Amino acid sequence: MSVTNPSPDRVRVDGKFFRLGEQKFYAKGLTYGPFAPGEDKSHYPPRAQVEKDFAQIRALNANTVRVYTVPPRWLLDLAQAHGLKLLVDVPWWKNGCFLDHTETRAAARKAVGDAVAACAHHPAVFAFSVVNEIPPDLVRWTGAERVAEFIDELVSVAKAADPECLCTFANFPPTEFLQPRTLDFLTFNVYLHYPKPFGNYLARLQMIADTKPLLLGEFGVDSVREGEAAKCEMLRWQIETAFNCGVAGAVVFAFTDDWWHNGRQVMDWHFGVVTSARQSKESFGVVQAAFNTAPYFPLPRYPKVSVVVASYNGGKTLPACLASLERLNYPNYEVILVDDGSRDDTQQIAARYRMEQVDRTVAKPSAPGDAAVPSYPGPRSPEEARAGGDSAQPAVLKLEIRKPKPEPPGSDRPRFRCLRQVNLGLSVARNSGIRASEGEIIAFTDSDCRADEDWLHYLVGDLLRSDFTGIGGHNFLPPEDGWIPAAVMASPGGPAHVMLTDCLAEHIPGCNMAFYKWALDEISGFDPIYRKAGDDVDMCWRLQQRGYKIGFSPAGFVWHYRRATVKAYLAQQRGYGEAEAMLVRKHPEYFNDIGSSIWRGRIYTTAKIGVVTRAPIIYHGVFGSAFFQSIYAPSPSMFLMLMTSLEWHVLVTLPLLTLGVAGAGVKFPLLLPLGLASLLASLGLCVAAGRQAEIPQAKRTFWSRPLVAWLFLVQPIVRGWARYSERLMLQQTPLAAHETLDTLDLKRRRGDRFELAGYWADYPVNRMEFLGALLLELDKQGWQNKADNGWSEFDVEIYGSRWCYLRLITATEHHQGGKCLVRCRMDTGWSLLGRIAFWAAVGLALMISTTVSQLLPWLHLVWVLPVWLGWMLQTQQRDLRRILTVLLDVVATKFHLKKVDKQT
């Protein structure tokens, strides 16, 4: 049951954190009890003692108390009077095989229902923990899935009694694998006494918590075994580490050494920050100071951050975006809005935010920013080559930007600027923001996002405390979005982060990422060819290819408005498909044979990337004795999802159905049934994906899962069609346009295949300079090309026409006297369009020959079509090599090289 208007005095979930009213609520707490039963048979001290205890707890700068038995109403009132919230553990018998008996299950449900009813609607209640630390051997006995489902059942019982209440269950490492679905937040009790394992495990728990808040429900140190001095030091770094890791709250075990457990007074464990007589220990002051600082522990430093927002017709969500950026909890940042030729009310919105207007004179975008060979203005002369020295430096595109006026003295408002330019696409807009920025760190978000106020605090903090070059975080569905955006979020193709480890990312979405400016400058920013999407993927891959690392900050999140209509979602997927076609060309090593990306890490997204067909595997340890018991979730079956791809429909389903209906089914009666089976299998997979989709209950309607199933069907088709359209129909200059008198003169050399070329020099030639000059000449003459990015077996790939390509590889032979020979080999091949056209012609000829040619024998002449196509493609390849030979001669002349007529 959802609550649309929660009470302002009740804590609610807000992304990875909690909120109380309009303010964030970070739980800073201590455990309290249980105590020996008193005269009223409750496990609490007398009212007067509780009142003194609560006053001491408030003196600790705490705001939360965790209790292990249901508090009486007067204790709730006292907590409210002292400004404390209670995390209430509901006790019931969980130390036996409780799911094996109807009575014990009913007793647990009754205990939870009665506990919540007794405390229902009280403003002092923070949340209910429906169970605390179920023994791992009992979970193993019953089965993890059954236990998780029962916990979900207890949550539903609690919500029935108090719809506004928050529910959790206190887990611990031996049952880490338990994954109830309906918890409002995750709670873990963690006792680790060394900083690195403690921080690493919190990072792991953040990955388990994923989009939900993480509460550290218990942690502490025993004064008897560790000593009070060691306890003080541990609590100091434990609290700081916890909040730096982005937990939504931390509860120290315990307030007092007075502790009743298992029917007896515990005398040999002293976890309290006060004694049983309520005398403060040294650790009292440590917790007091730490809670006073939490959650905002000082960062190592506060470098200036430039937040770049690229917007094209984003006026609908831009006000919310800018309002959120105005409230960021970070002392040193600026905001740069890049208006990429918007035709809506973007400029009026910018004016309302008193943005400094900067008109940018637009120049032609520079070439893709990360060619392995830099673009050189020209080769060195032989004399310069012999003398050595630095090679020429790449040309830098300079833009004149008017210096904006500074903020008035004493102003706390961050500096806001707006850059206006004609529509050149997302990458160019972001590059404009980078060039105009003054920050050491550049953070990026989109106009359809609004940032959490602590967004920069966590991104920058995690970046500074690591060896990462860039960092990103979550992007959540805003609570105000409706059921269609929620279904879109659960559908394939949305923004997602890909994790290699609990902290190390392979990819971070462009709507939430930050990089050191020096790293962006090193790779010349974003590649301008990506106008709609793909720029973030390309950026991550290029940085990783240079040996840099990208991290993930679980607490640095933004709210990301999803597409509000199916039409807008499919338009987005078309843009993604076009971007994939460009990524395949630039980064072929990251894609499979059908153009789908290959990720080494795990994809974290609300949308299922495939149908899950296997149950997870849990590591329990020998005889179920491991202290850390982990779950290994199986990857969704991508093989099965091939049956929803465009390639499957075109190459399998459609031919089977066509041949079965067209008459071939007479000779091969199974064609039509196989075609129908293929179609039904595709539809069945989409239905299964819709059923497995995780859609927020508050935003779930009758049509949600059918819509997700339908989007699983059409999204691969729309995205795949866009990908192939971009690859097949990419506009390229015909070879005839590159013909010159020199190239036409070579045409008479019938026997020459123009596969090899060689150039002799009497001085050492820098091959990198030679290739750099070649790239400049290719760009000058309008050749589409791709330089080696470090993974290719060629130096340059040249796209001569829609039908063929050429791959150039060079080598330098060094001879006596400083002389050298530059050798060039040109390997050509058919383009994707050429291969498809040729094999389609072969398939058509084969189909006609085996079906209707017996009635019309002259139809065998259809074989002329593939023969002609093969001849045409071979001719195109030879012409491409011939024209490129002349271009190589031009570049060689600039280096004063002599052509070698024969190559062996």
PDB file of C-alpha atoms in Angstrom, residues 297-445:
ATOM      1  CA  PHE A 297      33.343  14.665   7.545  1.00  0.00           C
ATOM      2  CA  PRO A 298      35.884  17.051   5.992  1.00  0.00           C
ATOM      3  CA  LEU A 299      37.173  16.040   2.583  1.00  0.00           C
ATOM      4  CA  PRO A 300      40.945  15.935   1.997  1.00  0.00           C
ATOM      5  CA  ARG A 301      40.451  19.215   0.109  1.00  0.00           C
ATOM      6  CA  TYR A 302      37.733  21.029  -1.805  1.00  0.00           C
ATOM      7  CA  PRO A 303      38.806  21.446  -5.441  1.00  0.00           C
ATOM      8  CA  LYS A 304      36.639  23.629  -7.619  1.00  0.00           C
ATOM      9  CA  VAL A 305      34.056  21.665  -9.577  1.00  0.00           C
ATOM     10  CA  SER A 306      32.482  22.807 -12.828  1.00  0.00           C
ATOM     11  CA  VAL A 307      29.036  21.252 -13.314  1.00  0.00           C
ATOM     12  CA  VAL A 308      28.249  21.093 -17.043  1.00  0.00           C
ATOM     13  CA  VAL A 309      24.630  20.685 -18.139  1.00  0.00           C
ATOM     14  CA  ALA A 310      24.107  20.217 -21.876  1.00  0.00           C
ATOM     15  CA  SER A 311      20.528  20.936 -22.900  1.00  0.00           C
ATOM     16  CA  TYR A 312      18.626  20.767 -26.164  1.00  0.00           C
ATOM     17  CA  ASN A 313      14.953  21.717 -25.843  1.00  0.00           C
ATOM     18  CA  GLY A 314      15.021  20.597 -22.212  1.00  0.00           C
ATOM     19  CA  GLY A 315      12.847  23.394 -20.867  1.00  0.00           C
ATOM     20  CA  LYS A 316      10.281  21.058 -19.364  1.00  0.00           C
ATOM     21  CA  THR A 317      12.666  19.653 -16.737  1.00  0.00           C
ATOM     22  CA  LEU A 318      15.401  22.312 -16.755  1.00  0.00           C
ATOM     23  CA  PRO A 319      13.939  24.407 -13.872  1.00  0.00           C
ATOM     24  CA  ALA A 320      14.030  21.419 -11.509  1.00  0.00           C
ATOM     25  CA  CYS A 321      17.576  20.636 -12.648  1.00  0.00           C
ATOM     26  CA  LEU A 322      18.881  24.159 -12.044  1.00  0.00           C
ATOM     27  CA  ALA A 323      17.030  24.484  -8.734  1.00  0.00           C
ATOM     28  CA  SER A 324      18.720  21.324  -7.468  1.00  0.00           C
ATOM     29  CA  LEU A 325      22.137  22.539  -8.606  1.00  0.00           C
ATOM     30  CA  GLU A 326      21.613  25.782  -6.737  1.00  0.00           C
ATOM     31  CA  ARG A 327      21.283  23.858  -3.455  1.00  0.00           C
ATOM     32  CA  LEU A 328      24.307  21.561  -3.676  1.00  0.00           C
ATOM     33  CA  ASN A 329      26.066  20.920  -0.383  1.00  0.00           C
ATOM     34  CA  TYR A 330      29.547  21.709  -1.695  1.00  0.00           C
ATOM     35  CA  PRO A 331      31.461  24.945  -1.067  1.00  0.00           C
ATOM     36  CA  ASN A 332      33.353  25.434  -4.328  1.00  0.00           C
ATOM     37  CA  TYR A 333      31.564  24.918  -7.630  1.00  0.00           C
ATOM     38  CA  GLU A 334      30.132  26.615 -10.674  1.00  0.00           C
ATOM     39  CA  VAL A 335      27.322  25.645 -13.045  1.00  0.00           C
ATOM     40  CA  ILE A 336      27.675  25.923 -16.824  1.00  0.00           C
ATOM     41  CA  LEU A 337      24.498  25.447 -18.857  1.00  0.00           C
ATOM     42  CA  VAL A 338      25.255  24.803 -22.524  1.00  0.00           C
ATOM     43  CA  ASP A 339      22.211  25.626 -24.638  1.00  0.00           C
ATOM     44  CA  ASP A 340      22.777  23.528 -27.752  1.00  0.00           C
ATOM     45  CA  GLY A 341      20.545  25.518 -30.091  1.00  0.00           C
ATOM     46  CA  SER A 342      17.297  25.007 -28.170  1.00  0.00           C
ATOM     47  CA  ARG A 343      14.099  26.325 -29.706  1.00  0.00           C
ATOM     48  CA  ASP A 344      12.009  26.217 -26.532  1.00  0.00           C
ATOM     49  CA  ASP A 345      12.034  28.454 -23.452  1.00  0.00           C
ATOM     50  CA  THR A 346      15.547  27.462 -22.291  1.00  0.00           C
ATOM     51  CA  GLN A 347      16.839  31.030 -22.517  1.00  0.00           C
ATOM     52  CA  GLN A 348      13.923  32.421 -20.507  1.00  0.00           C
ATOM     53  CA  ILE A 349      14.575  29.807 -17.812  1.00  0.00           C
ATOM     54  CA  ALA A 350      18.274  30.708 -17.758  1.00  0.00           C
ATOM     55  CA  ALA A 351      17.366  34.370 -17.339  1.00  0.00           C
ATOM     56  CA  ARG A 352      15.239  33.540 -14.291  1.00  0.00           C
ATOM     57  CA  TYR A 353      18.307  32.014 -12.676  1.00  0.00           C
ATOM     58  CA  ARG A 354      20.341  35.203 -13.305  1.00  0.00           C
ATOM     59  CA  MET A 355      22.724  33.301 -15.532  1.00  0.00           C
ATOM     60  CA  GLU A 356      25.583  35.134 -17.183  1.00  0.00           C
ATOM     61  CA  GLN A 357      24.997  34.874 -20.936  1.00  0.00           C
ATOM     62  CA  VAL A 358      27.938  33.837 -23.086  1.00  0.00           C
ATOM     63  CA  ASP A 359      27.471  33.611 -26.852  1.00  0.00           C
ATOM     64  CA  ARG A 360      29.889  31.195 -28.426  1.00  0.00           C
ATOM     65  CA  THR A 361      31.250  31.689 -31.916  1.00  0.00           C
ATOM     66  CA  VAL A 362      30.889  28.276 -33.461  1.00  0.00           C
ATOM     67  CA  ALA A 363      33.768  26.725 -35.332  1.00  0.00           C
ATOM     68  CA  LYS A 364      33.828  23.412 -37.123  1.00  0.00           C
ATOM     69  CA  PRO A 365      34.168  20.618 -34.524  1.00  0.00           C
ATOM     70  CA  SER A 366      37.600  19.125 -34.228  1.00  0.00           C
ATOM     71  CA  ALA A 367      38.328  15.585 -35.345  1.00  0.00           C
ATOM     72  CA  PRO A 368      37.598  12.715 -32.965  1.00  0.00           C
ATOM     73  CA  GLY A 369      39.560  13.318 -29.831  1.00  0.00           C
ATOM     74  CA  ASP A 370      41.436  10.107 -29.198  1.00  0.00           C
ATOM     75  CA  ALA A 371      43.214   9.008 -32.333  1.00  0.00           C
ATOM     76  CA  ALA A 372      46.284   6.980 -31.497  1.00  0.00           C
ATOM     77  CA  VAL A 373      48.203   9.182 -33.939  1.00  0.00           C
ATOM     78  CA  PRO A 374      47.799  12.924 -33.214  1.00  0.00           C
ATOM     79  CA  SER A 375      46.908  15.326 -36.003  1.00  0.00           C
ATOM     80  CA  TYR A 376      50.092  17.126 -37.006  1.00  0.00           C
ATOM     81  CA  PRO A 377      50.138  20.361 -39.016  1.00  0.00           C
ATOM     82  CA  GLY A 378      52.846  18.925 -41.241  1.00  0.00           C
ATOM     83  CA  PRO A 379      55.939  16.745 -41.405  1.00  0.00           C
ATOM     84  CA  ARG A 380      59.387  17.839 -40.371  1.00  0.00           C
ATOM     85  CA  SER A 381      61.967  18.470 -43.020  1.00  0.00           C
ATOM     86  CA  PRO A 382      64.788  15.922 -43.493  1.00  0.00           C
ATOM     87  CA  GLU A 383      67.114  18.315 -41.693  1.00  0.00           C
ATOM     88  CA  GLU A 384      64.763  18.530 -38.703  1.00  0.00           C
ATOM     89  CA  ALA A 385      64.392  14.749 -38.699  1.00  0.00           C
ATOM     90  CA  ARG A 386      68.139  14.229 -38.639  1.00  0.00           C
ATOM     91  CA  ALA A 387      68.539  16.803 -35.880  1.00  0.00           C
ATOM     92  CA  GLY A 388      65.844  15.170 -33.777  1.00  0.00           C
ATOM     93  CA  GLY A 389      63.860  17.231 -31.268  1.00  0.00           C
ATOM     94  CA  ASP A 390      60.205  17.389 -30.431  1.00  0.00           C
ATOM     95  CA  SER A 391      57.694  16.654 -33.087  1.00  0.00           C
ATOM     96  CA  ALA A 392      55.127  19.214 -34.070  1.00  0.00           C
ATOM     97  CA  GLN A 393      52.285  19.582 -31.637  1.00  0.00           C
ATOM     98  CA  PRO A 394      48.634  18.964 -32.449  1.00  0.00           C
ATOM     99  CA  ALA A 395      46.607  21.964 -33.421  1.00  0.00           C
ATOM    100  CA  VAL A 396      44.218  23.125 -30.713  1.00  0.00           C
ATOM    101  CA  LEU A 397      40.796  24.572 -31.480  1.00  0.00           C
ATOM    102  CA  LYS A 398      40.471  27.915 -29.706  1.00  0.00           C
ATOM    103  CA  LEU A 399      37.158  29.609 -28.987  1.00  0.00           C
ATOM    104  CA  GLU A 400      36.693  33.188 -27.901  1.00  0.00           C
ATOM    105  CA  ILE A 401      34.381  33.409 -24.893  1.00  0.00           C
ATOM    106  CA  ARG A 402      33.534  36.683 -23.171  1.00  0.00           C
ATOM    107  CA  LYS A 403      34.787  36.694 -19.566  1.00  0.00           C
ATOM    108  CA  PRO A 404      31.658  36.691 -17.380  1.00  0.00           C
ATOM    109  CA  LYS A 405      31.165  39.048 -14.484  1.00  0.00           C
ATOM    110  CA  PRO A 406      32.091  37.731 -11.035  1.00  0.00           C
ATOM    111  CA  GLU A 407      29.558  37.199  -8.277  1.00  0.00           C
ATOM    112  CA  PRO A 408      29.052  40.144  -5.892  1.00  0.00           C
ATOM    113  CA  PRO A 409      31.295  40.071  -2.805  1.00  0.00           C
ATOM    114  CA  GLY A 410      29.799  38.044   0.006  1.00  0.00           C
ATOM    115  CA  SER A 411      27.435  36.140  -2.272  1.00  0.00           C
ATOM    116  CA  ASP A 412      26.903  32.490  -1.295  1.00  0.00           C
ATOM    117  CA  ARG A 413      25.277  31.655  -4.590  1.00  0.00           C
ATOM    118  CA  PRO A 414      27.358  29.466  -6.909  1.00  0.00           C
ATOM    119  CA  ARG A 415      28.373  31.008 -10.189  1.00  0.00           C
ATOM    120  CA  PHE A 416      25.920  30.221 -13.000  1.00  0.00           C
ATOM    121  CA  ARG A 417      26.742  30.726 -16.681  1.00  0.00           C
ATOM    122  CA  CYS A 418      24.879  29.947 -19.879  1.00  0.00           C
ATOM    123  CA  LEU A 419      26.670  29.240 -23.169  1.00  0.00           C
ATOM    124  CA  ARG A 420      24.617  29.523 -26.339  1.00  0.00           C
ATOM    125  CA  GLN A 421      25.582  27.779 -29.568  1.00  0.00           C
ATOM    126  CA  VAL A 422      23.982  26.355 -32.673  1.00  0.00           C
ATOM    127  CA  ASN A 423      22.860  22.744 -32.426  1.00  0.00           C
ATOM    128  CA  LEU A 424      25.980  20.611 -32.821  1.00  0.00           C
ATOM    129  CA  GLY A 425      25.065  17.669 -30.641  1.00  0.00           C
ATOM    130  CA  LEU A 426      25.712  16.390 -27.137  1.00  0.00           C
ATOM    131  CA  SER A 427      29.472  15.843 -27.359  1.00  0.00           C
ATOM    132  CA  VAL A 428      30.238  19.283 -28.800  1.00  0.00           C
ATOM    133  CA  ALA A 429      28.014  20.883 -26.163  1.00  0.00           C
ATOM    134  CA  ARG A 430      29.858  19.099 -23.375  1.00  0.00           C
ATOM    135  CA  ASN A 431      33.204  20.042 -24.910  1.00  0.00           C
ATOM    136  CA  SER A 432      32.076  23.675 -24.936  1.00  0.00           C
ATOM    137  CA  GLY A 433      31.346  23.376 -21.227  1.00  0.00           C
ATOM    138  CA  ILE A 434      34.779  21.853 -20.607  1.00  0.00           C
ATOM    139  CA  ARG A 435      36.552  24.674 -22.449  1.00  0.00           C
ATOM    140  CA  ALA A 436      34.617  27.316 -20.520  1.00  0.00           C
ATOM    141  CA  SER A 437      35.124  25.616 -17.153  1.00  0.00           C
ATOM    142  CA  GLU A 438      37.402  26.799 -14.382  1.00  0.00           C
ATOM    143  CA  GLY A 439      37.189  23.727 -12.159  1.00  0.00           C
ATOM    144  CA  GLU A 440      39.786  21.083 -11.462  1.00  0.00           C
ATOM    145  CA  ILE A 441      36.970  18.516 -11.698  1.00  0.00           C
ATOM    146  CA  ILE A 442      34.250  18.542 -14.354  1.00  0.00           C
ATOM    147  CA  ALA A 443      30.927  16.974 -13.378  1.00  0.00           C
ATOM    148  CA  PHE A 444      28.235  16.224 -15.926  1.00  0.00           C
ATOM    149  CA  THR A 445      24.503  15.815 -15.598  1.00  0.00           C
TER     150      THR A 445
END
